[in-house]
Structure formats: structure tokens, C-alpha cells
């Protein structure tokens, strides 16, 4: 007696028979399941007299074979016959999958869902912004309610602990800009303009922009995950119950910290990128390190620094607000925390890049090009 399911063909011509044997159970059908499903040749009969044990899945397999091959089932035991009769009675002629609606219905439905989602997002966003402004005004009127310790703690997390990664990344970016710029400018005998390239592009654009992207990935995601977890564990509801405003206690310190620290981090990143460019200038172009830095002061207009410093707090505000907003929108289960955290980073980076494009046009129009 075999422990598994088995089958073989017998007979010839019009009397071809399919003989099943062994145990036709859910635990033993795996090895022969694909082979049985592939049988679609006509047979005269299906002999299941050699089946030792059979369950519902086995009976369903036998009925499928009978339907595909047109063979009559013979040799069924009382248990096998009872199972097959039950399955026959349970078979339904209705469609298993729902009818696919027409294309115009699906397009309109998808468009309606998107419009509804945008409307809900707009309402929630305006509500969050209103709550934030209300909390800020309340703190201005009652400054003693401002949570200084929470603000200092967030400053440490956002700025102090990020100095290493921001500095290293900016230093490497400065090296890449200087090396690639020098290679291209050498073709025109203008490699000395590498100083201008590094100074202007880091102070004006990449220093602040890359810092905002790193802060969004590091601090914005942390804000969303922290507030989302607190929302799930009902800590935020508990704060409201005892009279503590989550906007004042949780959101304001975070947003204020990232907004202010973005100014320092953006400037710090620009300096580190210039140092990286100066290292490459010394090694590749023969420009002494100190001369590279001195040249920066001569070729980079001061308004390039102002452009970066103006954009930095705006980018920080976007990153902080987006992270806190997505965290407070968490509901349901822990999976929502991960989704909202990812969304906080994506939305923040997208918004920062869009705003950077608007800033570029604006500063060109005002003469700071």
C-alpha cells in the first residue's frame, strides 16, 4: 500500500482507462496534483477502486478528471461516492468572478475616487494647518506653555545627531561636483572656473536641497512614525482627555526645531561641499586649498548665500509639517504607520523640489540669478 496518490493508464483504443490508487488526501496529493490537472485525453472510465483513503479534495480531483476526460467513475467506495455526491450538489452554475464593468464606468469610478481622495486630503490638510496656526498663536500669547525641553530634544535629534551624515554626504557631493566639473571645463581650458561652479551651485542650490532631502528621509519619517505609533496606542487621545493639546506638545516643537535647524544644516552642508571641492581642486587642478577658499569669496555673489538661507526654513517647514501631518493621519493598524511614513518622505521631497523650481524662477525675476 502506497502512502501517496498515484495513477496510471490502462486498456487500449476506445477502452482506455485511468486507474487511480493510493491515498487521495490533501496531504498526499501535492506531488501528483499538476500531473492530474494536465490530463485531458478522453478515457472510457476512471477506476477509483484502488484508492485507500479519500477526502473532499480527492473527491473534487476525481470529479474534475471525469469532467475533463468524459470518463465514467467506477469502483467508488461508499465514502468516495458520498463525497462526490455532496460536491456535485454543491456545484453552482453561477459565475465565480464578478462581471467586469465597461471601461467608461471604470474610468469614471477611478476618477471619482481620486477626486474624493483629493477632497478629503484638502479638508484634512486645511484642518491640520488651522490647528497648527491656532496652536502657534496660543503659544505666542502664552509663551510659558511652550515646551522648551521637548524643543531642545528635537533640536538634538534633527540637527546635532545629523551633523555626521549631512557633513559626509555634502563633502562627497562637493567632491563629485568639482571632479566632474573640472573634467568638462578642462576641454575648454577653463578648469579654473571649477571654483565658481562649486561655490555657486552648493551655496545656492545643492547645499540646501540635498540637506532638505536628507532631513526628510531622516527626521520627517521619524516624525510620522512616532506620531503614528502614538495615535495607534491612543496616547494622543489620552493627552486630549487630560487637557493637553497634541499640537502644542508634539507638533510645534518638532516643526519649529526642523524649521530653524534647516538654516544651520543647509549652511553647514554648503561649507562641507565647498571643502570637498577645495580638496579636489588641490589634488587635481593644483589650486592650493586656501586659495580655493579665498577665491570663493571673490567669485560667488553674496546673494547666492541669501538665496540658500531664504529657502532653508521654508524647506524645513515643509518637511516638519508633512511628517507630523502624515503621522496624525494614521488609523487602523500598524501597517498604516509604514505607509504614512513612506508617504511623508515622498510628499516632502516632491514638494521641496517643486518649491525649489519656483524659487529659481522667483530669484531670477528679482535679479538674483
Tab-separated table of N, CA and C in Angstrom, residues 139-196:
chain	number	residue	atom	x	y	z
A	139	UNK	N	0.546	79.762	21.706
A	139	UNK	CA	1.866	79.762	22.352
A	139	UNK	C	2.442	81.174	22.414
A	140	UNK	N	2.210	81.959	21.339
A	140	UNK	CA	2.710	83.342	21.344
A	140	UNK	C	2.039	84.147	22.455
A	141	UNK	N	0.757	83.916	22.646
A	141	UNK	CA	0.031	84.639	23.698
A	141	UNK	C	0.402	84.131	25.082
A	142	UNK	N	0.739	82.858	25.185
A	142	UNK	CA	1.104	82.268	26.479
A	142	UNK	C	2.444	81.522	26.321
A	143	UNK	N	3.539	82.260	26.222
A	143	UNK	CA	4.845	81.629	25.931
A	143	UNK	C	5.299	80.640	27.004
A	144	UNK	N	4.791	80.745	28.210
A	144	UNK	CA	5.228	79.811	29.262
A	144	UNK	C	4.723	78.406	29.001
A	145	UNK	N	3.740	78.284	28.105
A	145	UNK	CA	3.232	76.942	27.786
A	145	UNK	C	4.113	76.218	26.752
A	146	UNK	N	5.073	76.954	26.176
A	146	UNK	CA	5.938	76.318	25.177
A	146	UNK	C	6.834	75.281	25.849
A	147	UNK	N	6.907	74.118	25.276
A	147	UNK	CA	7.660	73.007	25.868
A	147	UNK	C	9.115	73.097	25.405
A	148	UNK	N	9.900	73.808	26.190
A	148	UNK	CA	11.301	74.057	25.838
A	148	UNK	C	12.119	72.762	25.810
A	149	UNK	N	11.877	71.897	26.792
A	149	UNK	CA	12.654	70.649	26.835
A	149	UNK	C	12.388	69.789	25.609
A	150	UNK	N	11.116	69.739	25.193
A	150	UNK	CA	10.798	68.961	24.002
A	150	UNK	C	11.444	69.575	22.765
A	151	UNK	N	11.474	70.917	22.700
A	151	UNK	CA	12.097	71.594	21.566
A	151	UNK	C	13.599	71.302	21.513
A	152	UNK	N	14.257	71.406	22.668
A	152	UNK	CA	15.706	71.136	22.710
A	152	UNK	C	15.996	69.684	22.338
A	153	UNK	N	15.135	68.790	22.814
A	153	UNK	CA	15.320	67.375	22.467
A	153	UNK	C	15.197	67.166	20.954
A	154	UNK	N	14.233	67.842	20.330
A	154	UNK	CA	14.075	67.710	18.886
A	154	UNK	C	15.239	68.342	18.130
A	155	UNK	N	15.769	69.454	18.660
A	155	UNK	CA	16.946	70.069	18.037
A	155	UNK	C	18.121	69.089	18.040
A	156	UNK	N	18.272	68.390	19.139
A	156	UNK	CA	19.357	67.407	19.214
A	156	UNK	C	19.162	66.296	18.181
A	157	UNK	N	17.910	65.819	18.070
A	157	UNK	CA	17.650	64.729	17.125
A	157	UNK	C	17.776	65.183	15.674
A	158	UNK	N	17.234	66.384	15.388
A	158	UNK	CA	17.196	66.847	13.992
A	158	UNK	C	18.555	67.340	13.516
A	159	UNK	N	19.257	68.087	14.374
A	159	UNK	CA	20.480	68.759	13.915
A	159	UNK	C	21.757	68.098	14.429
A	160	UNK	N	21.873	67.981	15.738
A	160	UNK	CA	23.148	67.515	16.306
A	160	UNK	C	23.478	66.101	15.843
A	161	UNK	N	22.487	65.217	15.939
A	161	UNK	CA	22.751	63.832	15.545
A	161	UNK	C	22.828	63.651	14.031
A	162	UNK	N	22.469	64.683	13.269
A	162	UNK	CA	22.530	64.568	11.806
A	162	UNK	C	23.794	65.191	11.239
A	163	UNK	N	24.620	65.806	12.083
A	163	UNK	CA	25.798	66.512	11.579
A	163	UNK	C	26.729	65.574	10.810
A	164	UNK	N	26.918	64.379	11.332
A	164	UNK	CA	27.875	63.461	10.701
A	164	UNK	C	27.412	63.059	9.300
A	165	UNK	N	26.185	62.610	9.178
A	165	UNK	CA	25.713	62.123	7.880
A	165	UNK	C	25.570	63.263	6.881
A	166	UNK	N	25.063	64.422	7.349
A	166	UNK	CA	24.917	65.570	6.439
A	166	UNK	C	26.280	66.068	5.990
A	167	UNK	N	27.226	66.141	6.934
A	167	UNK	CA	28.569	66.610	6.599
A	167	UNK	C	29.260	65.691	5.615
A	168	UNK	N	29.191	64.372	5.871
A	168	UNK	CA	29.857	63.420	4.978
A	168	UNK	C	29.245	63.449	3.581
A	169	UNK	N	27.914	63.422	3.528
A	169	UNK	CA	27.252	63.421	2.212
A	169	UNK	C	27.567	64.705	1.448
A	170	UNK	N	27.549	65.843	2.119
A	170	UNK	CA	27.822	67.116	1.444
A	170	UNK	C	29.275	67.175	0.981
A	171	UNK	N	30.189	66.684	1.803
A	171	UNK	CA	31.603	66.648	1.420
A	171	UNK	C	31.790	65.831	0.147
A	172	UNK	N	31.128	64.660	0.090
A	172	UNK	CA	31.238	63.801	-1.095
A	172	UNK	C	30.583	64.445	-2.312
A	173	UNK	N	29.461	65.123	-2.094
A	173	UNK	CA	28.808	65.809	-3.222
A	173	UNK	C	29.714	66.910	-3.771
A	174	UNK	N	30.379	67.630	-2.882
A	174	UNK	CA	31.317	68.655	-3.329
A	174	UNK	C	32.451	68.061	-4.146
A	175	UNK	N	32.931	66.893	-3.731
A	175	UNK	CA	33.993	66.214	-4.481
A	175	UNK	C	33.503	65.844	-5.877
A	176	UNK	N	32.295	65.297	-5.960
A	176	UNK	CA	31.752	64.879	-7.259
A	176	UNK	C	31.559	66.083	-8.181
A	177	UNK	N	30.997	67.169	-7.648
A	177	UNK	CA	30.764	68.360	-8.477
A	177	UNK	C	32.095	68.904	-9.002
A	178	UNK	N	33.086	69.005	-8.111
A	178	UNK	CA	34.374	69.557	-8.527
A	178	UNK	C	35.062	68.646	-9.538
A	179	UNK	N	35.028	67.334	-9.294
A	179	UNK	CA	35.730	66.417	-10.195
A	179	UNK	C	35.084	66.394	-11.580
A	180	UNK	N	33.768	66.272	-11.610
A	180	UNK	CA	33.079	66.231	-12.896
A	180	UNK	C	33.161	67.586	-13.600
A	181	UNK	N	33.036	68.676	-12.842
A	181	UNK	CA	33.135	69.999	-13.442
A	181	UNK	C	34.519	70.257	-14.013
A	182	UNK	N	35.542	69.843	-13.285
A	182	UNK	CA	36.905	70.057	-13.760
A	182	UNK	C	37.172	69.292	-15.050
A	183	UNK	N	36.669	68.052	-15.110
A	183	UNK	CA	36.880	67.242	-16.319
A	183	UNK	C	36.241	67.905	-17.533
A	184	UNK	N	35.037	68.425	-17.380
A	184	UNK	CA	34.352	69.059	-18.505
A	184	UNK	C	34.974	70.403	-18.866
A	185	UNK	N	35.331	71.191	-17.855
A	185	UNK	CA	35.877	72.530	-18.126
A	185	UNK	C	37.290	72.465	-18.697
A	186	UNK	N	38.007	71.386	-18.398
A	186	UNK	CA	39.361	71.250	-18.949
A	186	UNK	C	39.343	71.190	-20.470
A	187	UNK	N	38.255	70.705	-21.053
A	187	UNK	CA	38.167	70.620	-22.511
A	187	UNK	C	38.174	72.004	-23.154
A	188	UNK	N	37.790	73.013	-22.384
A	188	UNK	CA	37.757	74.384	-22.906
A	188	UNK	C	38.862	75.241	-22.274
A	189	UNK	N	39.760	74.598	-21.553
A	189	UNK	CA	40.828	75.340	-20.887
A	189	UNK	C	40.327	76.254	-19.790
A	190	UNK	N	39.172	75.945	-19.225
A	190	UNK	CA	38.563	76.821	-18.219
A	190	UNK	C	38.404	76.096	-16.897
A	191	UNK	N	39.360	75.230	-16.552
A	191	UNK	CA	39.224	74.451	-15.327
A	191	UNK	C	39.244	75.316	-14.070
A	192	UNK	N	39.806	76.525	-14.210
A	192	UNK	CA	39.815	77.400	-13.026
A	192	UNK	C	38.397	77.835	-12.640
A	193	UNK	N	37.450	77.731	-13.583
A	193	UNK	CA	36.067	78.094	-13.269
A	193	UNK	C	35.400	77.051	-12.374
A	194	UNK	N	36.108	75.974	-12.070
A	194	UNK	CA	35.568	74.977	-11.139
A	194	UNK	C	35.241	75.618	-9.794
A	195	UNK	N	36.027	76.600	-9.422
A	195	UNK	CA	35.768	77.306	-8.162
A	195	UNK	C	34.391	77.964	-8.214
A	196	UNK	N	34.116	78.679	-9.322
A	196	UNK	CA	32.794	79.311	-9.476
A	196	UNK	C	31.682	78.279	-9.434
